[in-house]
Amino acid sequence: MTDKHVHPHEALVGMLALLHGASSSEVRLLQITEVDHLAHNIRLGKRPHPVPLDPASWTVLQRCLDPRDGWPTENPHVMVTKGTKAGRSPASTAYLSHVLDGCGFPPRMIRSTSLLDLVNTMDPKLVAAAFGMDPQATLIYLSDRVDETRLSQWETNRT
């Protein structure tokens, strides 16, 4: 994702989905005013707290912001395309749905993988709170999975 041959938008969507569980919509609507350059964090969607970025994610974000210096644009969004640089609208939903075609995995699948892991290793309510989700929304990631260690702990505590 930090390879210079990978388009900055592809790298940003992939990194934020995988490491931070960001939805395409959260990345698409991310504005430059929601980037804290001193704290190295960003505000994503309805999340209650800023999301701290690791060095790789920060580098990828900077790769999206750097070209803005050479473009005469007033678009407030982090992801600016040829079609949006003259206006103020975010990149299209269609653009985001295809930005990861090169890696072969849609953004939704990458995000789901991240959330699946978090929900199954942590308290789903905490995950929902951290991601600004409805607690019921995390239940889909628990379907068809039984954690044998938790089950045995529950059985031990029950007796």
CSV table of N, CA and C in Angstrom, one decimal:
chain,number,residue,atom,x,y,z
A,1,MET,N,0.8,-1.2,0.0
A,1,MET,CA,0.0,0.0,0.0
A,1,MET,C,0.9,1.3,0.0
A,2,THR,N,2.1,1.2,0.5
A,2,THR,CA,2.9,2.4,0.5
A,2,THR,C,3.8,2.4,-0.8
A,3,ASP,N,3.7,1.5,-1.7
A,3,ASP,CA,4.4,1.4,-2.9
A,3,ASP,C,4.0,2.7,-3.8
A,4,LYS,N,5.0,3.4,-4.3
A,4,LYS,CA,4.8,4.6,-5.0
A,4,LYS,C,4.1,4.3,-6.4
A,5,HIS,N,4.0,3.0,-6.8
A,5,HIS,CA,3.3,2.7,-8.0
A,5,HIS,C,1.8,2.5,-7.8
A,6,VAL,N,1.4,2.4,-6.6
A,6,VAL,CA,0.0,2.2,-6.3
A,6,VAL,C,-0.6,3.6,-6.2
A,7,HIS,N,-1.7,3.8,-6.8
A,7,HIS,CA,-2.4,5.1,-6.8
A,7,HIS,C,-2.7,5.5,-5.4
A,8,PRO,N,-2.5,6.8,-5.0
A,8,PRO,CA,-2.7,7.2,-3.7
A,8,PRO,C,-4.1,6.9,-3.1
A,9,HIS,N,-5.1,7.1,-4.0
A,9,HIS,CA,-6.5,6.8,-3.6
A,9,HIS,C,-6.7,5.3,-3.2
A,10,GLU,N,-6.1,4.5,-4.1
A,10,GLU,CA,-6.2,3.0,-3.8
A,10,GLU,C,-5.5,2.7,-2.5
A,11,ALA,N,-4.4,3.2,-2.3
A,11,ALA,CA,-3.6,3.0,-1.0
A,11,ALA,C,-4.4,3.5,0.2
A,12,LEU,N,-5.0,4.7,0.1
A,12,LEU,CA,-5.7,5.3,1.2
A,12,LEU,C,-7.0,4.4,1.6
A,13,VAL,N,-7.8,4.1,0.6
A,13,VAL,CA,-9.0,3.3,0.8
A,13,VAL,C,-8.6,2.0,1.4
A,14,GLY,N,-7.6,1.3,0.9
A,14,GLY,CA,-7.2,0.0,1.4
A,14,GLY,C,-6.7,0.0,2.8
A,15,MET,N,-5.8,1.0,3.1
A,15,MET,CA,-5.2,1.1,4.4
A,15,MET,C,-6.3,1.4,5.5
A,16,LEU,N,-7.1,2.4,5.2
A,16,LEU,CA,-8.1,2.8,6.1
A,16,LEU,C,-9.2,1.7,6.3
A,17,ALA,N,-9.5,1.0,5.3
A,17,ALA,CA,-10.5,-0.1,5.5
A,17,ALA,C,-9.9,-1.2,6.3
A,18,LEU,N,-8.7,-1.6,6.0
A,18,LEU,CA,-8.0,-2.8,6.6
A,18,LEU,C,-7.6,-2.5,8.0
A,19,LEU,N,-6.9,-1.4,8.3
A,19,LEU,CA,-6.4,-1.1,9.6
A,19,LEU,C,-7.3,-0.3,10.5
A,20,HIS,N,-8.3,0.4,9.9
A,20,HIS,CA,-9.1,1.3,10.7
A,20,HIS,C,-10.6,1.0,10.5
A,21,GLY,N,-10.9,0.0,9.7
A,21,GLY,CA,-12.3,-0.4,9.5
A,21,GLY,C,-13.1,0.7,8.9
A,22,ALA,N,-12.5,1.6,8.1
A,22,ALA,CA,-13.2,2.7,7.5
A,22,ALA,C,-14.1,2.2,6.3
A,23,SER,N,-15.3,2.7,6.2
A,23,SER,CA,-16.2,2.4,5.1
A,23,SER,C,-15.8,3.3,3.9
A,24,SER,N,-16.2,2.9,2.7
A,24,SER,CA,-15.9,3.7,1.5
A,24,SER,C,-16.5,5.1,1.7
A,25,SER,N,-17.7,5.2,2.3
A,25,SER,CA,-18.3,6.5,2.5
A,25,SER,C,-17.5,7.4,3.5
A,26,GLU,N,-17.0,6.8,4.5
A,26,GLU,CA,-16.2,7.6,5.5
A,26,GLU,C,-14.9,8.2,4.8
A,27,VAL,N,-14.3,7.4,3.9
A,27,VAL,CA,-13.1,7.8,3.2
A,27,VAL,C,-13.5,8.8,2.1
A,28,ARG,N,-14.6,8.6,1.4
A,28,ARG,CA,-15.0,9.4,0.3
A,28,ARG,C,-15.4,10.8,0.9
A,29,LEU,N,-16.0,10.9,2.0
A,29,LEU,CA,-16.4,12.2,2.6
A,29,LEU,C,-15.4,12.9,3.5
A,30,LEU,N,-14.2,12.2,3.7
A,30,LEU,CA,-13.2,12.8,4.5
A,30,LEU,C,-12.7,14.1,3.9
A,31,GLN,N,-12.7,15.2,4.8
A,31,GLN,CA,-12.3,16.5,4.3
A,31,GLN,C,-10.9,16.9,4.9
A,32,ILE,N,-10.2,17.8,4.3
A,32,ILE,CA,-8.9,18.1,4.8
A,32,ILE,C,-9.0,18.8,6.1
A,33,THR,N,-10.1,19.4,6.5
A,33,THR,CA,-10.3,20.0,7.8
A,33,THR,C,-10.4,19.0,8.9
A,34,GLU,N,-10.6,17.7,8.5
A,34,GLU,CA,-10.7,16.7,9.5
A,34,GLU,C,-9.4,15.9,9.7
A,35,VAL,N,-8.3,16.4,9.1
A,35,VAL,CA,-7.0,15.9,9.3
A,35,VAL,C,-6.2,16.7,10.3
A,36,ASP,N,-5.8,16.1,11.4
A,36,ASP,CA,-5.0,16.8,12.4
A,36,ASP,C,-3.5,16.5,12.1
A,37,HIS,N,-2.8,17.4,11.5
A,37,HIS,CA,-1.4,17.2,11.2
A,37,HIS,C,-0.5,17.1,12.4
A,38,LEU,N,-0.8,17.7,13.5
A,38,LEU,CA,0.0,17.6,14.7
A,38,LEU,C,-0.1,16.3,15.4
A,39,ALA,N,-1.4,15.8,15.6
A,39,ALA,CA,-1.7,14.6,16.3
A,39,ALA,C,-1.6,13.4,15.4
A,40,HIS,N,-1.5,13.5,14.1
A,40,HIS,CA,-1.6,12.4,13.1
A,40,HIS,C,-2.8,11.6,13.3
A,41,ASN,N,-4.0,12.3,13.3
A,41,ASN,CA,-5.2,11.6,13.4
A,41,ASN,C,-6.2,12.2,12.4
A,42,ILE,N,-7.4,11.5,12.2
A,42,ILE,CA,-8.4,12.0,11.3
A,42,ILE,C,-9.8,11.8,12.0
A,43,ARG,N,-10.7,12.5,11.6
A,43,ARG,CA,-12.1,12.3,12.0
A,43,ARG,C,-12.8,11.5,10.9
A,44,LEU,N,-13.4,10.4,11.2
A,44,LEU,CA,-14.1,9.6,10.2
A,44,LEU,C,-15.5,9.5,10.5
A,45,GLY,N,-16.4,9.9,9.6
A,45,GLY,CA,-17.8,9.7,9.7
A,45,GLY,C,-18.4,10.1,11.1
A,46,LYS,N,-19.2,9.2,11.7
A,46,LYS,CA,-19.9,9.5,12.9
A,46,LYS,C,-19.1,8.9,14.1
A,47,ARG,N,-17.8,8.6,14.0
A,47,ARG,CA,-17.1,8.1,15.1
A,47,ARG,C,-16.9,9.1,16.2
A,48,PRO,N,-17.0,8.7,17.4
A,48,PRO,CA,-17.1,9.7,18.5
A,48,PRO,C,-15.7,10.3,18.8
A,49,HIS,N,-14.6,9.7,18.3
A,49,HIS,CA,-13.3,10.2,18.6
A,49,HIS,C,-12.4,10.2,17.4
A,50,PRO,N,-11.4,11.0,17.3
A,50,PRO,CA,-10.5,11.0,16.2
A,50,PRO,C,-9.8,9.6,16.1
A,51,VAL,N,-9.5,9.2,14.9
A,51,VAL,CA,-8.8,8.0,14.6
A,51,VAL,C,-7.3,8.2,14.5
A,52,PRO,N,-6.5,7.7,15.5
A,52,PRO,CA,-5.0,7.9,15.3
A,52,PRO,C,-4.5,7.0,14.2
A,53,LEU,N,-3.6,7.6,13.4
A,53,LEU,CA,-3.1,6.9,12.3
A,53,LEU,C,-1.7,6.4,12.6
A,54,ASP,N,-1.4,5.1,12.2
A,54,ASP,CA,-0.1,4.6,12.3
A,54,ASP,C,0.8,5.2,11.2
A,55,PRO,N,2.1,5.1,11.3
A,55,PRO,CA,3.0,5.7,10.3
A,55,PRO,C,2.7,5.4,8.8
A,56,ALA,N,2.3,4.1,8.5
A,56,ALA,CA,2.0,3.7,7.1
A,56,ALA,C,0.8,4.4,6.6
A,57,SER,N,-0.3,4.4,7.5
A,57,SER,CA,-1.5,5.1,7.1
A,57,SER,C,-1.3,6.6,6.9
A,58,TRP,N,-0.5,7.2,7.8
A,58,TRP,CA,-0.2,8.6,7.7
A,58,TRP,C,0.5,8.9,6.4
A,59,THR,N,1.4,8.1,6.0
A,59,THR,CA,2.2,8.3,4.8
A,59,THR,C,1.3,8.2,3.6
A,60,VAL,N,0.4,7.2,3.6
A,60,VAL,CA,-0.6,7.1,2.5
A,60,VAL,C,-1.5,8.3,2.4
A,61,LEU,N,-2.0,8.8,3.5
A,61,LEU,CA,-2.8,10.0,3.6
A,61,LEU,C,-2.0,11.2,3.0
A,62,GLN,N,-0.8,11.3,3.3
A,62,GLN,CA,0.0,12.4,2.8
A,62,GLN,C,0.2,12.3,1.3
A,63,ARG,N,0.3,11.1,0.8
A,63,ARG,CA,0.4,10.9,-0.7
A,63,ARG,C,-0.9,11.4,-1.4
A,64,CYS,N,-2.0,11.4,-0.7
A,64,CYS,CA,-3.3,12.0,-1.3
A,64,CYS,C,-3.3,13.5,-1.2
A,65,LEU,N,-2.7,14.0,-0.1
A,65,LEU,CA,-2.7,15.5,0.1
A,65,LEU,C,-1.7,16.2,-0.7
A,66,ASP,N,-0.5,15.6,-0.9
A,66,ASP,CA,0.6,16.3,-1.6
A,66,ASP,C,0.3,16.9,-2.9
A,67,PRO,N,-0.4,16.1,-3.8
A,67,PRO,CA,-0.7,16.7,-5.2
A,67,PRO,C,-1.6,17.9,-5.1
A,68,ARG,N,-2.3,18.1,-4.1
A,68,ARG,CA,-3.2,19.3,-3.9
A,68,ARG,C,-2.4,20.6,-4.0
A,69,ASP,N,-1.1,20.6,-3.6
A,69,ASP,CA,-0.3,21.8,-3.7
A,69,ASP,C,-0.2,22.3,-5.1
A,70,GLY,N,-0.1,21.4,-6.1
A,70,GLY,CA,0.1,21.7,-7.5
A,70,GLY,C,-1.2,21.9,-8.2
A,71,TRP,N,-2.3,21.6,-7.6
A,71,TRP,CA,-3.6,21.7,-8.3
A,71,TRP,C,-4.3,23.0,-7.8
A,72,PRO,N,-4.9,23.7,-8.7
A,72,PRO,CA,-5.7,24.9,-8.3
A,72,PRO,C,-7.1,24.4,-8.0
A,73,THR,N,-7.3,23.9,-6.8
A,73,THR,CA,-8.6,23.4,-6.4
A,73,THR,C,-9.0,23.9,-5.0
A,74,GLU,N,-10.3,24.1,-4.9
A,74,GLU,CA,-10.8,24.5,-3.6
A,74,GLU,C,-11.7,23.4,-3.0
A,75,ASN,N,-11.6,22.2,-3.6
A,75,ASN,CA,-12.4,21.0,-3.1
A,75,ASN,C,-11.9,20.7,-1.7
A,76,PRO,N,-12.8,20.6,-0.7
A,76,PRO,CA,-12.4,20.4,0.6
A,76,PRO,C,-12.1,18.9,1.0
A,77,HIS,N,-12.3,18.0,0.0
A,77,HIS,CA,-12.1,16.6,0.3
A,77,HIS,C,-10.7,16.1,0.1
A,78,VAL,N,-10.3,15.1,0.9
A,78,VAL,CA,-9.0,14.5,0.8
A,78,VAL,C,-8.8,13.9,-0.6
A,79,MET,N,-9.8,13.1,-1.0
A,79,MET,CA,-9.7,12.4,-2.3
A,79,MET,C,-10.3,13.3,-3.4
A,80,VAL,N,-9.5,13.9,-4.2
A,80,VAL,CA,-9.9,14.8,-5.3
A,80,VAL,C,-9.5,14.1,-6.6
A,81,THR,N,-10.5,14.0,-7.5
A,81,THR,CA,-10.3,13.4,-8.8
A,81,THR,C,-10.3,14.5,-9.9
A,82,LYS,N,-10.0,14.0,-11.1
A,82,LYS,CA,-10.1,15.0,-12.2
A,82,LYS,C,-11.5,15.6,-12.4
A,83,GLY,N,-12.5,14.8,-12.1
A,83,GLY,CA,-13.9,15.2,-12.2
A,83,GLY,C,-14.3,16.1,-11.0
A,84,THR,N,-13.7,16.0,-9.9
A,84,THR,CA,-14.1,16.8,-8.7
A,84,THR,C,-13.2,18.0,-8.4
A,85,LYS,N,-12.1,18.1,-9.0
A,85,LYS,CA,-11.1,19.2,-8.6
A,85,LYS,C,-11.7,20.6,-8.9
A,86,ALA,N,-12.6,20.7,-9.9
A,86,ALA,CA,-13.1,22.0,-10.2
A,86,ALA,C,-14.3,22.4,-9.3
A,87,GLY,N,-14.8,21.4,-8.6
A,87,GLY,CA,-16.0,21.7,-7.7
A,87,GLY,C,-15.7,21.5,-6.2
A,88,ARG,N,-16.7,21.2,-5.5
A,88,ARG,CA,-16.6,21.0,-4.1
A,88,ARG,C,-17.2,19.6,-3.6
A,89,SER,N,-17.6,18.8,-4.6
A,89,SER,CA,-18.2,17.6,-4.3
A,89,SER,C,-17.2,16.5,-4.0
A,90,PRO,N,-17.6,15.4,-3.3
A,90,PRO,CA,-16.6,14.3,-3.0
A,90,PRO,C,-16.5,13.4,-4.3
A,91,ALA,N,-15.6,12.6,-4.3
A,91,ALA,CA,-15.5,11.6,-5.4
A,91,ALA,C,-16.7,10.8,-5.4
A,92,SER,N,-17.1,10.3,-6.6
A,92,SER,CA,-18.4,9.6,-6.7
A,92,SER,C,-18.3,8.2,-6.0
A,93,THR,N,-19.5,7.7,-5.6
A,93,THR,CA,-19.6,6.4,-5.0
A,93,THR,C,-19.1,5.3,-6.0
A,94,ALA,N,-19.3,5.5,-7.3
A,94,ALA,CA,-18.8,4.6,-8.3
A,94,ALA,C,-17.3,4.5,-8.3
A,95,TYR,N,-16.7,5.7,-8.2
A,95,TYR,CA,-15.2,5.8,-8.2
A,95,TYR,C,-14.7,5.0,-7.0
A,96,LEU,N,-15.3,5.2,-5.9
A,96,LEU,CA,-14.8,4.5,-4.7
A,96,LEU,C,-15.0,3.0,-4.8
A,97,SER,N,-16.1,2.6,-5.4
A,97,SER,CA,-16.4,1.1,-5.5
A,97,SER,C,-15.4,0.4,-6.4
A,98,HIS,N,-14.7,1.2,-7.3
A,98,HIS,CA,-13.8,0.6,-8.2
A,98,HIS,C,-12.3,0.9,-7.9
A,99,VAL,N,-12.1,1.7,-6.9
A,99,VAL,CA,-10.7,2.2,-6.7
A,99,VAL,C,-9.8,1.1,-6.3
A,100,LEU,N,-10.3,0.0,-5.8
A,100,LEU,CA,-9.4,-1.2,-5.4
A,100,LEU,C,-9.5,-2.3,-6.4
A,101,ASP,N,-10.0,-2.1,-7.6
A,101,ASP,CA,-10.1,-3.1,-8.6
A,101,ASP,C,-8.7,-3.8,-8.8
A,102,GLY,N,-7.7,-3.0,-8.7
A,102,GLY,CA,-6.3,-3.5,-9.0
A,102,GLY,C,-5.9,-4.5,-8.0
A,103,CYS,N,-6.3,-4.5,-6.8
A,103,CYS,CA,-5.9,-5.5,-5.8
A,103,CYS,C,-6.9,-6.7,-5.8
A,104,GLY,N,-8.0,-6.5,-6.4
A,104,GLY,CA,-8.9,-7.7,-6.5
A,104,GLY,C,-9.9,-7.8,-5.4
A,105,PHE,N,-9.9,-6.9,-4.4
A,105,PHE,CA,-10.9,-7.0,-3.3
A,105,PHE,C,-11.6,-5.7,-3.2
A,106,PRO,N,-12.9,-5.7,-3.1
A,106,PRO,CA,-13.7,-4.5,-2.9
A,106,PRO,C,-13.5,-3.9,-1.5
A,107,PRO,N,-13.6,-2.6,-1.4
A,107,PRO,CA,-13.4,-2.0,0.0
A,107,PRO,C,-14.3,-2.6,1.0
A,108,ARG,N,-15.5,-2.9,0.7
A,108,ARG,CA,-16.4,-3.5,1.7
A,108,ARG,C,-15.9,-4.8,2.3
A,109,MET,N,-15.3,-5.6,1.4
A,109,MET,CA,-14.8,-6.9,1.9
A,109,MET,C,-13.6,-6.7,2.8
A,110,ILE,N,-12.7,-5.7,2.5
A,110,ILE,CA,-11.6,-5.5,3.3
A,110,ILE,C,-12.0,-4.9,4.7
A,111,ARG,N,-13.0,-4.0,4.7
A,111,ARG,CA,-13.5,-3.5,5.9
A,111,ARG,C,-14.2,-4.5,6.8
A,112,SER,N,-15.0,-5.4,6.1
A,112,SER,CA,-15.7,-6.5,6.8
A,112,SER,C,-14.7,-7.4,7.5
A,113,THR,N,-13.5,-7.7,6.8
A,113,THR,CA,-12.5,-8.5,7.4
A,113,THR,C,-12.0,-7.9,8.7
A,114,SER,N,-11.7,-6.7,8.6
A,114,SER,CA,-11.2,-6.0,9.8
A,114,SER,C,-12.3,-6.0,11.0
A,115,LEU,N,-13.5,-5.7,10.6
A,115,LEU,CA,-14.6,-5.7,11.7
A,115,LEU,C,-14.8,-7.1,12.2
A,116,LEU,N,-14.8,-8.0,11.4
A,116,LEU,CA,-15.0,-9.4,11.8
A,116,LEU,C,-14.0,-9.8,12.8
A,117,ASP,N,-12.8,-9.5,12.6
A,117,ASP,CA,-11.7,-9.8,13.6
A,117,ASP,C,-11.9,-9.0,14.9
A,118,LEU,N,-12.2,-7.8,14.8
A,118,LEU,CA,-12.4,-7.0,16.0
A,118,LEU,C,-13.7,-7.4,16.8
A,119,VAL,N,-14.8,-7.7,16.2
A,119,VAL,CA,-16.0,-8.1,16.9
A,119,VAL,C,-15.8,-9.5,17.5
A,120,ASN,N,-15.0,-10.3,16.9
A,120,ASN,CA,-14.9,-11.7,17.5
A,120,ASN,C,-13.7,-11.8,18.5
A,121,THR,N,-13.0,-10.7,18.6
A,121,THR,CA,-11.9,-10.7,19.7
A,121,THR,C,-12.2,-9.8,20.8
A,122,MET,N,-13.1,-8.9,20.6
A,122,MET,CA,-13.4,-7.8,21.6
A,122,MET,C,-14.9,-7.8,21.8
A,123,ASP,N,-15.4,-7.0,22.7
A,123,ASP,CA,-16.8,-6.8,23.0
A,123,ASP,C,-17.4,-6.1,21.8
A,124,PRO,N,-18.4,-6.7,21.2
A,124,PRO,CA,-19.1,-6.1,20.0
A,124,PRO,C,-19.6,-4.7,20.4
A,125,LYS,N,-20.1,-4.5,21.6
A,125,LYS,CA,-20.6,-3.2,21.9
A,125,LYS,C,-19.5,-2.1,21.9
A,126,LEU,N,-18.3,-2.5,22.4
A,126,LEU,CA,-17.2,-1.5,22.4
A,126,LEU,C,-16.8,-1.2,20.9
A,127,VAL,N,-16.8,-2.2,20.1
A,127,VAL,CA,-16.5,-2.0,18.7
A,127,VAL,C,-17.5,-1.1,18.1
A,128,ALA,N,-18.8,-1.3,18.3
A,128,ALA,CA,-19.8,-0.4,17.8
A,128,ALA,C,-19.6,1.0,18.3
A,129,ALA,N,-19.3,1.2,19.5
A,129,ALA,CA,-19.1,2.5,20.1
A,129,ALA,C,-17.9,3.2,19.5
A,130,ALA,N,-16.8,2.5,19.3
A,130,ALA,CA,-15.6,3.1,18.7
A,130,ALA,C,-15.8,3.4,17.2
A,131,PHE,N,-16.6,2.7,16.5
A,131,PHE,CA,-16.8,2.9,15.1
A,131,PHE,C,-18.0,3.8,14.8
A,132,GLY,N,-18.7,4.2,15.9
A,132,GLY,CA,-19.9,5.0,15.7
A,132,GLY,C,-21.1,4.2,15.0
A,133,MET,N,-21.1,2.9,15.3
A,133,MET,CA,-22.1,2.1,14.7
A,133,MET,C,-23.2,1.8,15.7
A,134,ASP,N,-24.4,1.4,15.2
A,134,ASP,CA,-25.4,0.9,16.1
A,134,ASP,C,-25.0,-0.5,16.6
A,135,PRO,N,-25.1,-0.8,17.9
A,135,PRO,CA,-24.7,-2.1,18.4
A,135,PRO,C,-25.2,-3.3,17.7
A,136,GLN,N,-26.4,-3.2,17.2
A,136,GLN,CA,-27.0,-4.3,16.5
A,136,GLN,C,-26.3,-4.6,15.2
A,137,ALA,N,-25.6,-3.5,14.6
A,137,ALA,CA,-24.9,-3.7,13.3
A,137,ALA,C,-23.7,-4.6,13.4
A,138,THR,N,-23.2,-4.8,14.6
A,138,THR,CA,-22.0,-5.6,14.8
A,138,THR,C,-22.4,-7.1,14.9
A,139,LEU,N,-23.7,-7.4,15.1
A,139,LEU,CA,-24.1,-8.8,15.3
A,139,LEU,C,-23.9,-9.6,14.0
A,140,ILE,N,-24.0,-9.0,12.9
A,140,ILE,CA,-23.8,-9.7,11.6
A,140,ILE,C,-22.4,-10.4,11.6
A,141,TYR,N,-21.5,-9.8,12.2
A,141,TYR,CA,-20.1,-10.3,12.2
A,141,TYR,C,-19.9,-11.4,13.1
A,142,LEU,N,-20.9,-11.7,14.0
A,142,LEU,CA,-20.8,-12.8,14.9
A,142,LEU,C,-21.5,-14.1,14.4
A,143,SER,N,-22.2,-14.0,13.3
A,143,SER,CA,-23.0,-15.1,12.8
A,143,SER,C,-22.1,-16.2,12.3
A,144,ASP,N,-22.5,-17.4,12.6
A,144,ASP,CA,-21.8,-18.7,12.2
A,144,ASP,C,-20.4,-18.8,12.8
A,145,ARG,N,-20.2,-18.2,13.9
A,145,ARG,CA,-18.9,-18.4,14.5
A,145,ARG,C,-19.0,-18.6,16.0
A,146,VAL,N,-18.4,-19.6,16.5
A,146,VAL,CA,-18.4,-19.9,17.9
A,146,VAL,C,-17.0,-19.9,18.4
A,147,ASP,N,-16.7,-19.1,19.4
A,147,ASP,CA,-15.4,-19.1,19.9
A,147,ASP,C,-15.3,-20.1,21.0
A,148,GLU,N,-14.7,-21.2,20.8
A,148,GLU,CA,-14.7,-22.4,21.7
A,148,GLU,C,-14.1,-22.0,23.1
A,149,THR,N,-13.1,-21.1,23.1
A,149,THR,CA,-12.5,-20.7,24.4
A,149,THR,C,-13.6,-19.9,25.2
A,150,ARG,N,-14.3,-19.1,24.6
A,150,ARG,CA,-15.4,-18.3,25.3
A,150,ARG,C,-16.5,-19.3,25.8
A,151,LEU,N,-16.8,-20.2,24.9
A,151,LEU,CA,-17.9,-21.1,25.2
A,151,LEU,C,-17.5,-22.0,26.4
A,152,SER,N,-16.2,-22.5,26.5
A,152,SER,CA,-15.8,-23.3,27.6
A,152,SER,C,-15.7,-22.5,28.9
A,153,GLN,N,-15.3,-21.2,28.8
A,153,GLN,CA,-15.3,-20.3,30.0
A,153,GLN,C,-16.8,-20.1,30.5
A,154,TRP,N,-17.7,-19.9,29.6
A,154,TRP,CA,-19.1,-19.7,30.0
A,154,TRP,C,-19.6,-21.0,30.7
A,155,GLU,N,-19.3,-22.2,30.1
A,155,GLU,CA,-19.8,-23.4,30.7
A,155,GLU,C,-19.1,-23.6,32.1
A,156,THR,N,-17.9,-23.3,32.2
A,156,THR,CA,-17.2,-23.4,33.5
A,156,THR,C,-17.8,-22.5,34.6
A,157,ASN,N,-18.1,-21.2,34.2
A,157,ASN,CA,-18.7,-20.2,35.1
A,157,ASN,C,-20.1,-20.6,35.4
A,158,ARG,N,-20.8,-21.3,34.5
A,158,ARG,CA,-22.2,-21.7,34.8
A,158,ARG,C,-22.3,-22.8,35.8
A,159,THR,N,-21.3,-23.6,35.9
A,159,THR,CA,-21.4,-24.7,36.9
A,159,THR,C,-20.9,-24.4,38.2
